[in-house]
Amino acid sequence: MSQRLGWILVLFGWGLLAAVSLASHTLLPIDETRYATVAWNMWQRGDLLVPWLNGGPYADKPPLLFWIIQAGWALTGVNEWWPRIGTSLVGLLSTLLTGRIARRVWPTDERTAVMAPLILLGCLWWSIFAVATMFDMLVACATLLGVLGLIQAAQDRLWRGFALTGVALGLGLLAKGPTILLQVIPAALLAPWWAERAPKSGWRSWYLGLLTAVLAGVAIVLAWAIPAAIHGGPQYTEQIFWGQTANRMVKSFAHRAPVWWYIALSPIMVFPWLFWFPTWSALHKLRFWCANNDHGLRLCVAWLLPVFVTFSLISGKQPQYLLPLLPAFALGLARLLSRTDQQLLRKHQIGPALAALILAVGLSLVPTLAPRFAAPGWVQEISPMSGIAIGVCGLILLVPRRIHIETAVALIAGLGVLVVLTTKWSLIQGAGEAYDMRPISRYLSKLQKEGTPLAHEGKYHGQFQFLGRLTNSPESVEQHQISAWFDKHPEGRVVAYFRKPPEEIPADFIQRFYGRFVTVLDQAAWNKIQASSR
């Protein structure tokens, strides 16, 4: 398979993911809607320094994602599709950078450069987050740029390489804070093990270059953080310089989650590759090739293993935190597969085919089994066609008697992409309004334009702000405070959440929200509900 065909397949797969994502759902609550709202608030205020949410500075995340969203809006106007396409383009760039790294590390091995991006795109977790409006793909892209800089530095372009690494660290810090340091620095420290040769000026110059890159990255983020702190006030200053760095690091080592959690999730995160026999056959030879000075494989190990172990020890675990490690997995697996026999037999495809069939049966049975597990009502409306499509794809893997390994990689990567496409389409379509905040957002926008005071029961995450283009956030009130709030605002409306059937809620507006119902109530409706609950 040529590199051109490999790129065409990657672009086609990414295009399908982006198109189905845009067609099947809007921004998903609570994370995607919150981040779009923060960007919307910054846009309204004309503020590029300080992210804003609920009328105050939003210190949970740095501004890079919000800058990307606003840059797109500046070119295309405020719209809903750019926040999703902008971040998905970062996912595409990251996938292509993986192929670039393969060509840098193994310049004579075209097969690895072809297979690595396909393996990465086929990883379930990568395909999901490649089209998600979140920060983790930005960190993955920054990590790839940082590793590419380390490779250049190790190939006698020391200061040019560390300049790129410094920029990558700065972008990562602007994307999600200090986590980028943990993603890049371990591989840099282990360079004497994986680099093909020592720098001409010695390892002392290497570590001096690494220190310079770290300082450059810190300088980049401080170029934003210092003016933002001055603009945002003392509390925001404390949060971005201490609350979001040192405090989180101290709290993260409390071991509240099991150390083996990421190991247990790995088969799902890199599905379907760990169900494929050639993967295990290739990994079995990893130690041999590392011992025989395959410096690229050593880099993959130095990039992946220390970070995986560290994140396993840290209590704050989310699967997307490991996204920057998936390119290392894809590169290592592609390199190992390129050293195996080029022809595979039908029996080698049984693993992913069987996994696809099991998944297909499971998805087809979800509507039937949902009532037994107290699942939300919309789960029963999921179409079984998604399971059938995945099952057919699994059977296709068993059609060829013999198959070229690169063709097999492309087919199995297609299976991974298809699983994301079909499950996303079927789940979101079955959920209907349960994950679509546009109807209630439009209703709240209408009320706000009429001058109606708005309140929100409990913490408000900004899920209605951007989708409804609200100019002000609803006031957050606890449940026991709602009656008092209505006394001050008798003409107002409150957004409240219930598990009751819709016919039991005398609401002005009601729609599904996850496994509950989100409602808009006036004072009379609230008093009636309170009286009936006593």
XYZ file of C-alpha atoms in Angstrom:
534
model
C 0.000 0.000 0.000
C 1.414 3.397 -0.973
C 1.647 6.338 1.390
C -0.759 8.269 -0.827
C -3.397 5.594 -0.484
C -2.775 5.477 3.261
C -3.362 9.230 3.555
C -6.506 8.962 1.422
C -7.887 6.291 3.764
C -7.060 8.411 6.831
C -8.729 11.488 5.329
C -11.755 9.425 4.316
C -12.100 7.925 7.800
C -11.719 11.306 9.467
C -14.221 12.831 7.048
C -16.790 10.161 7.917
C -16.262 10.720 11.645
C -16.649 14.487 11.279
C -19.677 14.244 8.984
C -21.554 11.738 11.150
C -20.725 13.734 14.267
C -22.146 16.921 12.737
C -25.189 15.133 11.346
C -26.075 13.039 14.395
C -25.853 15.474 17.291
C -25.177 18.973 18.497
C -22.701 19.984 21.196
C -23.095 17.451 23.979
C -23.733 18.433 27.585
C -22.099 18.991 29.927
C -18.509 19.438 28.776
C -18.864 20.481 25.133
C -21.700 22.916 25.837
C -19.733 24.432 28.732
C -16.613 25.035 26.654
C -18.616 26.592 23.821
C -20.313 28.803 26.399
C -16.979 29.969 27.804
C -15.847 30.897 24.283
C -19.215 32.622 23.678
C -18.879 34.658 26.863
C -15.355 35.722 25.861
C -16.656 36.631 22.409
C -19.478 38.733 23.848
C -17.114 40.571 26.163
C -14.398 40.994 23.534
C -12.012 39.422 26.062
C -9.175 37.275 24.732
C -7.317 37.064 28.027
C -9.692 35.663 30.632
C -12.205 32.847 30.024
C -15.616 33.603 31.570
C -18.454 31.456 32.903
C -21.483 32.411 34.990
C -20.436 36.030 35.224
C -16.948 35.356 36.594
C -13.507 34.209 35.429
C -13.305 30.526 34.522
C -10.000 29.218 35.874
C -10.467 25.486 35.308
C -8.795 25.523 31.876
C -6.341 27.742 29.954
C -7.594 29.571 26.848
C -6.149 27.748 23.799
C -9.353 25.863 22.931
C -11.388 29.050 23.385
C -8.954 30.955 21.148
C -9.341 28.338 18.418
C -13.129 28.635 18.614
C -13.030 32.429 18.488
C -10.545 32.429 15.609
C -12.989 30.336 13.585
C -15.873 32.602 14.511
C -13.869 35.612 13.397
C -13.645 34.043 9.924
C -17.032 32.322 9.624
C -19.250 34.172 12.089
C -20.637 32.722 15.313
C -21.969 29.258 14.587
C -22.331 25.862 16.197
C -20.351 23.775 13.724
C -16.954 25.482 14.004
C -16.273 24.584 17.677
C -16.606 20.956 16.600
C -14.802 21.102 13.257
C -11.963 23.202 14.685
C -11.019 20.621 17.295
C -11.563 17.732 14.863
C -9.013 19.353 12.539
C -6.573 19.155 15.443
C -7.375 15.437 15.641
C -6.655 15.056 11.918
C -3.391 16.977 12.265
C -2.365 14.736 15.151
C -3.066 11.622 13.077
C -0.966 12.972 10.203
C 1.839 13.975 12.598
C 2.017 10.341 13.680
C 2.909 9.397 10.123
C 5.427 12.234 10.029
C 7.158 10.889 13.129
C 7.273 7.414 11.583
C 9.059 8.794 8.522
C 11.484 10.692 10.727
C 12.362 7.733 12.934
C 12.328 5.003 10.247
C 13.069 6.855 6.980
C 13.495 3.640 4.952
C 10.374 1.894 6.337
C 7.441 3.105 4.270
C 5.105 0.404 5.598
C 5.310 1.741 9.163
C 4.542 5.271 7.962
C 1.467 3.924 6.145
C 0.149 1.703 8.931
C 0.740 3.909 12.007
C -1.907 6.594 11.180
C -4.402 3.862 10.230
C -3.816 2.004 13.488
C -4.223 5.255 15.416
C -7.439 6.238 13.647
C -8.787 2.734 14.257
C -8.316 3.004 18.036
C -11.790 3.412 19.533
C -10.854 6.161 21.981
C -8.927 8.147 19.382
C -11.841 8.111 16.928
C -14.251 9.225 19.634
C -12.202 12.177 20.849
C -10.875 13.133 17.423
C -14.224 14.869 16.814
C -14.977 16.027 20.378
C -14.870 19.658 21.527
C -12.496 19.016 24.406
C -8.921 19.776 25.456
C -7.301 16.352 25.346
C -6.747 16.219 21.591
C -4.955 19.566 21.846
C -2.641 17.994 24.427
C -2.102 14.996 22.139
C -1.187 17.281 19.244
C 1.217 19.265 21.437
C 2.766 16.002 22.640
C 3.348 14.850 19.062
C 4.991 18.166 18.205
C 7.138 17.902 21.337
C 8.256 14.362 20.481
C 8.950 15.414 16.891
C 11.180 18.146 18.302
C 13.023 15.593 20.459
C 13.602 13.427 17.382
C 15.024 16.387 15.471
C 17.242 17.236 18.413
C 18.503 13.639 18.524
C 19.268 13.766 14.781
C 21.921 16.486 15.064
C 19.485 19.419 14.970
C 19.741 20.034 18.693
C 18.597 23.611 19.128
C 16.149 23.577 16.238
C 14.556 20.471 17.729
C 14.355 21.868 21.236
C 12.910 25.109 19.859
C 10.025 23.050 18.438
C 9.697 21.168 21.735
C 9.580 24.466 23.617
C 6.776 25.753 21.399
C 4.939 22.433 21.849
C 5.249 22.655 25.636
C 3.933 26.205 25.542
C 0.942 25.155 23.436
C 0.284 22.217 25.760
C 0.413 24.474 28.800
C -2.040 26.827 27.099
C -4.269 23.856 26.246
C -4.564 22.078 29.590
C -1.829 23.134 31.958
C 1.143 21.163 33.341
C 0.007 17.739 32.105
C 1.994 18.341 28.896
C 5.220 18.280 30.918
C 4.447 14.772 32.099
C 3.707 13.678 28.518
C 7.001 14.887 26.990
C 9.725 15.157 29.633
C 10.070 11.419 30.514
C 10.948 10.577 26.901
C 13.403 13.472 26.829
C 15.097 12.324 30.038
C 15.453 8.776 28.652
C 17.102 9.958 25.424
C 20.451 8.235 26.188
C 18.551 4.928 25.955
C 16.600 5.545 22.752
C 18.665 8.059 20.770
C 20.772 6.505 18.022
C 23.827 8.476 19.074
C 24.862 11.094 21.602
C 24.740 14.752 20.565
C 27.967 16.048 19.099
C 28.317 18.428 22.041
C 27.502 15.717 24.596
C 24.579 14.851 26.818
C 25.121 17.906 28.960
C 24.055 20.053 26.013
C 21.018 17.782 25.545
C 19.739 18.365 29.049
C 20.589 22.062 28.790
C 18.482 22.146 25.631
C 15.648 20.348 27.446
C 15.788 22.881 30.278
C 15.726 25.688 27.728
C 12.694 24.129 26.032
C 10.848 23.867 29.358
C 11.672 27.493 30.188
C 10.525 28.548 26.717
C 7.233 26.714 27.218
C 6.760 28.351 30.609
C 7.574 31.752 29.089
C 4.896 31.193 26.421
C 2.198 30.409 28.964
C 3.316 33.272 31.239
C 2.946 35.672 28.310
C -0.762 34.930 28.649
C -1.047 34.169 32.377
C 0.503 37.368 33.755
C -1.725 39.806 31.798
C -4.706 37.503 32.420
C -4.021 37.504 36.167
C -3.866 41.291 36.219
C -7.082 41.513 34.226
C -8.927 38.744 36.101
C -8.278 39.914 39.656
C -6.705 38.397 42.808
C -8.955 35.337 43.059
C -8.364 34.388 39.436
C -4.633 34.940 39.941
C -4.584 32.520 42.867
C -6.555 29.928 40.924
C -4.415 29.879 37.784
C -1.057 30.062 39.560
C -1.813 27.765 42.483
C -5.291 26.248 42.546
C -5.015 24.655 39.089
C -1.412 23.451 39.460
C 0.003 22.717 42.899
C -3.302 21.958 44.607
C -4.348 19.535 41.874
C -0.993 17.782 41.922
C -1.138 17.363 45.697
C -4.695 16.028 45.637
C -4.061 13.746 42.675
C -1.923 11.251 44.597
C -4.617 10.242 47.087
C -5.052 6.798 45.383
C -8.828 7.007 45.370
C -9.004 4.890 42.188
C -7.335 1.487 41.705
C -3.895 1.400 40.122
C -5.033 -1.212 37.585
C -7.902 0.919 36.256
C -6.164 1.983 33.041
C -4.944 -1.566 32.399
C -8.532 -2.814 32.594
C -9.693 -0.100 30.160
C -6.885 -0.625 27.645
C -8.704 -3.241 25.511
C -11.587 -0.795 25.076
C -9.388 2.249 24.470
C -7.385 0.582 21.688
C -10.237 -1.615 20.418
C -10.030 -3.630 18.184
C -6.237 -4.034 18.133
C -5.819 -6.077 21.320
C -8.303 -8.616 19.935
C -6.085 -9.215 16.884
C -3.636 -12.128 17.101
C -0.833 -10.399 15.087
C -0.823 -7.606 17.704
C 0.159 -10.027 20.449
C 2.586 -11.833 18.179
C 4.237 -8.508 17.381
C 4.314 -7.308 20.992
C 5.947 -10.584 21.974
C 8.927 -9.529 19.842
C 9.153 -6.024 21.297
C 11.851 -6.908 23.803
C 13.927 -8.584 21.100
C 13.887 -5.598 18.765
C 14.540 -3.110 21.593
C 17.508 -5.209 22.663
C 18.724 -5.160 19.054
C 18.834 -1.387 18.964
C 15.648 -0.457 17.153
C 15.880 3.100 18.430
C 12.401 4.032 17.215
C 10.795 1.255 19.234
C 12.806 2.331 22.240
C 11.437 5.844 21.797
C 7.882 4.475 21.753
C 8.526 2.606 25.015
C 10.153 5.661 26.638
C 7.206 7.776 25.502
C 4.447 5.386 26.604
C 5.514 3.316 29.607
C 6.648 5.974 32.172
C 3.578 8.128 31.524
C 1.214 5.145 31.693
C 2.681 4.065 35.037
C 2.549 7.607 36.426
C -1.063 8.144 35.392
C -1.939 4.776 36.900
C -0.559 5.971 40.246
C -2.417 9.295 40.054
C -5.920 9.015 41.511
C -7.657 11.435 39.128
C -8.275 9.039 36.256
C -10.166 9.698 33.033
C -9.696 7.575 29.895
C -9.038 10.628 27.713
C -5.980 11.502 29.784
C -4.117 8.741 27.924
C -4.919 10.030 24.428
C -1.368 11.413 23.957
C -0.025 7.872 24.469
C -2.060 6.277 21.692
C 0.265 7.562 18.908
C 3.168 5.833 20.667
C 1.130 2.616 20.720
C 0.238 2.994 17.032
C 3.828 3.729 16.008
C 5.243 0.827 17.977
C 2.653 -1.643 16.716
C 3.072 -0.489 13.104
C 6.832 -0.913 13.315
C 6.540 -4.391 14.791
C 3.962 -5.431 12.190
C 6.208 -4.182 9.396
C 8.802 -6.749 10.515
C 6.393 -9.688 10.324
C 5.355 -11.809 7.362
C 3.393 -9.828 4.810
C 0.649 -12.429 4.332
C -1.936 -13.266 7.010
C -4.280 -16.228 7.043
C -8.007 -16.132 7.723
C -7.464 -17.525 11.207
C -5.512 -14.404 12.156
C -8.670 -12.317 11.662
C -10.877 -14.383 13.965
C -10.216 -12.248 17.074
C -11.524 -8.872 15.839
C -14.261 -10.610 13.831
C -15.486 -12.426 16.936
C -15.242 -9.231 19.017
C -17.306 -7.413 16.368
C -19.958 -10.146 16.398
C -20.191 -10.102 20.208
C -20.495 -6.315 20.166
C -23.102 -6.558 17.426
C -25.222 -8.974 19.455
C -24.845 -6.778 22.537
C -25.968 -3.619 20.742
C -28.884 -5.459 19.144
C -30.054 -6.681 22.556
C -29.707 -3.308 24.314
C -33.327 -2.200 23.687
C -34.623 -5.530 24.991
C -32.419 -5.655 28.086
C -32.708 -1.957 28.989
C -35.827 -2.300 31.218
C -34.133 -4.951 33.360
C -31.292 -2.588 34.247
C -33.375 0.536 34.939
C -31.825 2.254 31.920
C -33.288 5.563 30.674
C -36.394 5.171 28.571
C -34.736 6.336 25.378
C -32.363 3.341 25.446
C -35.291 1.124 24.423
C -35.642 3.156 21.227
C -32.125 2.359 19.946
C -32.217 0.736 16.539
C -30.661 -2.747 16.257
C -29.311 -1.792 12.816
C -26.071 -0.528 14.364
C -25.348 -3.983 15.741
C -26.150 -5.558 12.391
C -23.750 -3.204 10.569
C -20.908 -4.011 12.974
C -21.626 -7.742 12.661
C -21.489 -7.567 8.858
C -18.169 -5.735 9.050
C -16.822 -8.420 11.376
C -17.826 -11.121 8.903
C -16.107 -9.255 6.066
C -12.808 -9.708 7.915
C -13.181 -13.468 7.448
C -13.821 -13.389 3.696
C -10.215 -13.359 2.354
C -8.317 -16.631 2.747
C -5.012 -14.760 2.613
C -4.558 -11.042 3.081
C -1.671 -8.594 2.970
C -0.866 -7.231 6.413
C -1.340 -3.602 5.363
C -4.737 -4.442 3.888
C -5.642 -6.227 7.121
C -4.629 -3.148 9.121
C -6.833 -0.959 6.912
C -9.819 -3.307 7.322
C -9.474 -3.552 11.093
C -9.002 0.207 11.364
C -12.213 0.526 9.365
C -13.921 -1.725 11.886
C -12.828 0.585 14.714
C -14.129 3.656 12.879
C -17.384 1.884 12.006
C -17.982 0.990 15.655
C -17.710 4.673 16.578
C -19.901 5.791 13.674
C -22.704 3.309 14.227
C -22.837 3.454 18.006
C -22.697 7.253 18.013
C -25.437 7.496 15.406
C -27.698 4.917 17.028
C -27.197 6.082 20.603
C -27.614 9.780 19.865
C -30.554 9.220 17.532
C -32.187 6.948 20.094
C -31.607 9.485 22.837
C -33.365 12.220 20.885
C -33.585 15.356 23.022
C -31.873 13.705 26.000
C -28.516 15.056 24.788
C -29.782 17.961 22.683
C -30.024 21.172 24.661
C -31.133 23.306 21.733
C -34.917 23.163 22.345
C -34.742 24.319 25.968
C -31.952 26.762 25.135
C -34.125 28.427 22.495
C -37.011 28.597 24.943
C -34.826 30.227 27.603
C -33.525 32.666 25.004
C -37.095 33.684 24.209
C -37.819 34.249 27.907
C -34.642 36.256 28.404
C -35.440 38.493 25.437
C -38.846 39.156 27.025
C -37.089 40.292 30.201
C -38.080 37.252 32.304
C -35.699 36.577 35.246
C -34.154 33.104 35.042
C -32.751 30.811 37.713
C -31.199 27.349 37.626
C -31.554 24.653 40.261
C -28.100 23.767 41.579
C -24.792 24.399 39.848
C -25.132 25.752 36.311
C -22.570 24.402 33.834
C -23.383 26.726 30.955
C -25.254 24.076 28.971
C -27.855 26.536 27.625
C -25.765 29.685 27.238
C -24.189 29.298 23.822
C -26.864 27.145 22.196
C -29.506 29.719 23.145
C -27.141 32.692 22.635
C -28.098 33.888 26.124
C -26.547 37.190 27.078
C -26.609 36.464 30.825
C -26.350 33.281 32.878
C -29.349 32.056 34.876
C -28.886 32.633 38.591
C -27.833 29.425 40.404
C -30.050 28.619 43.397
C -30.266 25.519 45.576
C -33.566 23.655 45.789
C -34.389 25.002 49.244
C -33.829 28.558 47.962
C -36.203 28.407 44.996
C -39.332 29.468 46.895
C -37.531 32.510 48.299
C -36.216 33.334 44.824
C -39.761 33.248 43.431
C -40.862 35.611 46.197
C -38.331 38.133 44.843
C -39.063 37.325 41.191
C -42.739 36.275 40.960
C -42.682 36.620 37.172
C -39.478 34.575 36.841
C -38.803 31.024 35.686
C -36.654 28.284 37.206
C -34.893 25.457 35.385
C -35.361 22.331 37.538
C -34.736 18.599 37.138
C -37.059 15.665 37.912
C -37.280 11.911 37.500
C -41.082 11.986 37.443
C -43.059 11.199 34.270
C -43.791 14.360 32.228
C -47.546 14.241 32.895
C -46.881 14.711 36.611
C -44.889 17.931 36.124
C -46.932 21.126 35.478
C -44.097 22.782 33.538
C -44.076 25.529 30.923
C -41.458 23.511 29.071
C -40.119 19.983 29.507
C -37.679 17.697 27.703
C -35.471 14.716 28.438
C -32.037 15.257 29.897
C -29.914 12.112 30.308
C -32.100 9.805 32.430
C -34.171 12.672 33.833
C -36.378 15.532 32.672
C -35.322 19.174 32.583
C -38.174 21.640 33.041
C -38.920 25.354 33.079
C -41.321 26.241 35.903
C -43.179 29.360 36.976
C -44.027 30.118 40.602
C -47.453 28.480 40.498
C -46.059 25.239 39.074
C -43.268 25.175 41.672
C -45.722 25.710 44.524
C -47.949 22.933 43.176
C -45.021 20.518 42.991
C -43.932 21.420 46.503
C -47.462 20.904 47.835
C -47.820 17.502 46.159
C -44.469 16.295 47.529
C -45.407 17.011 51.159
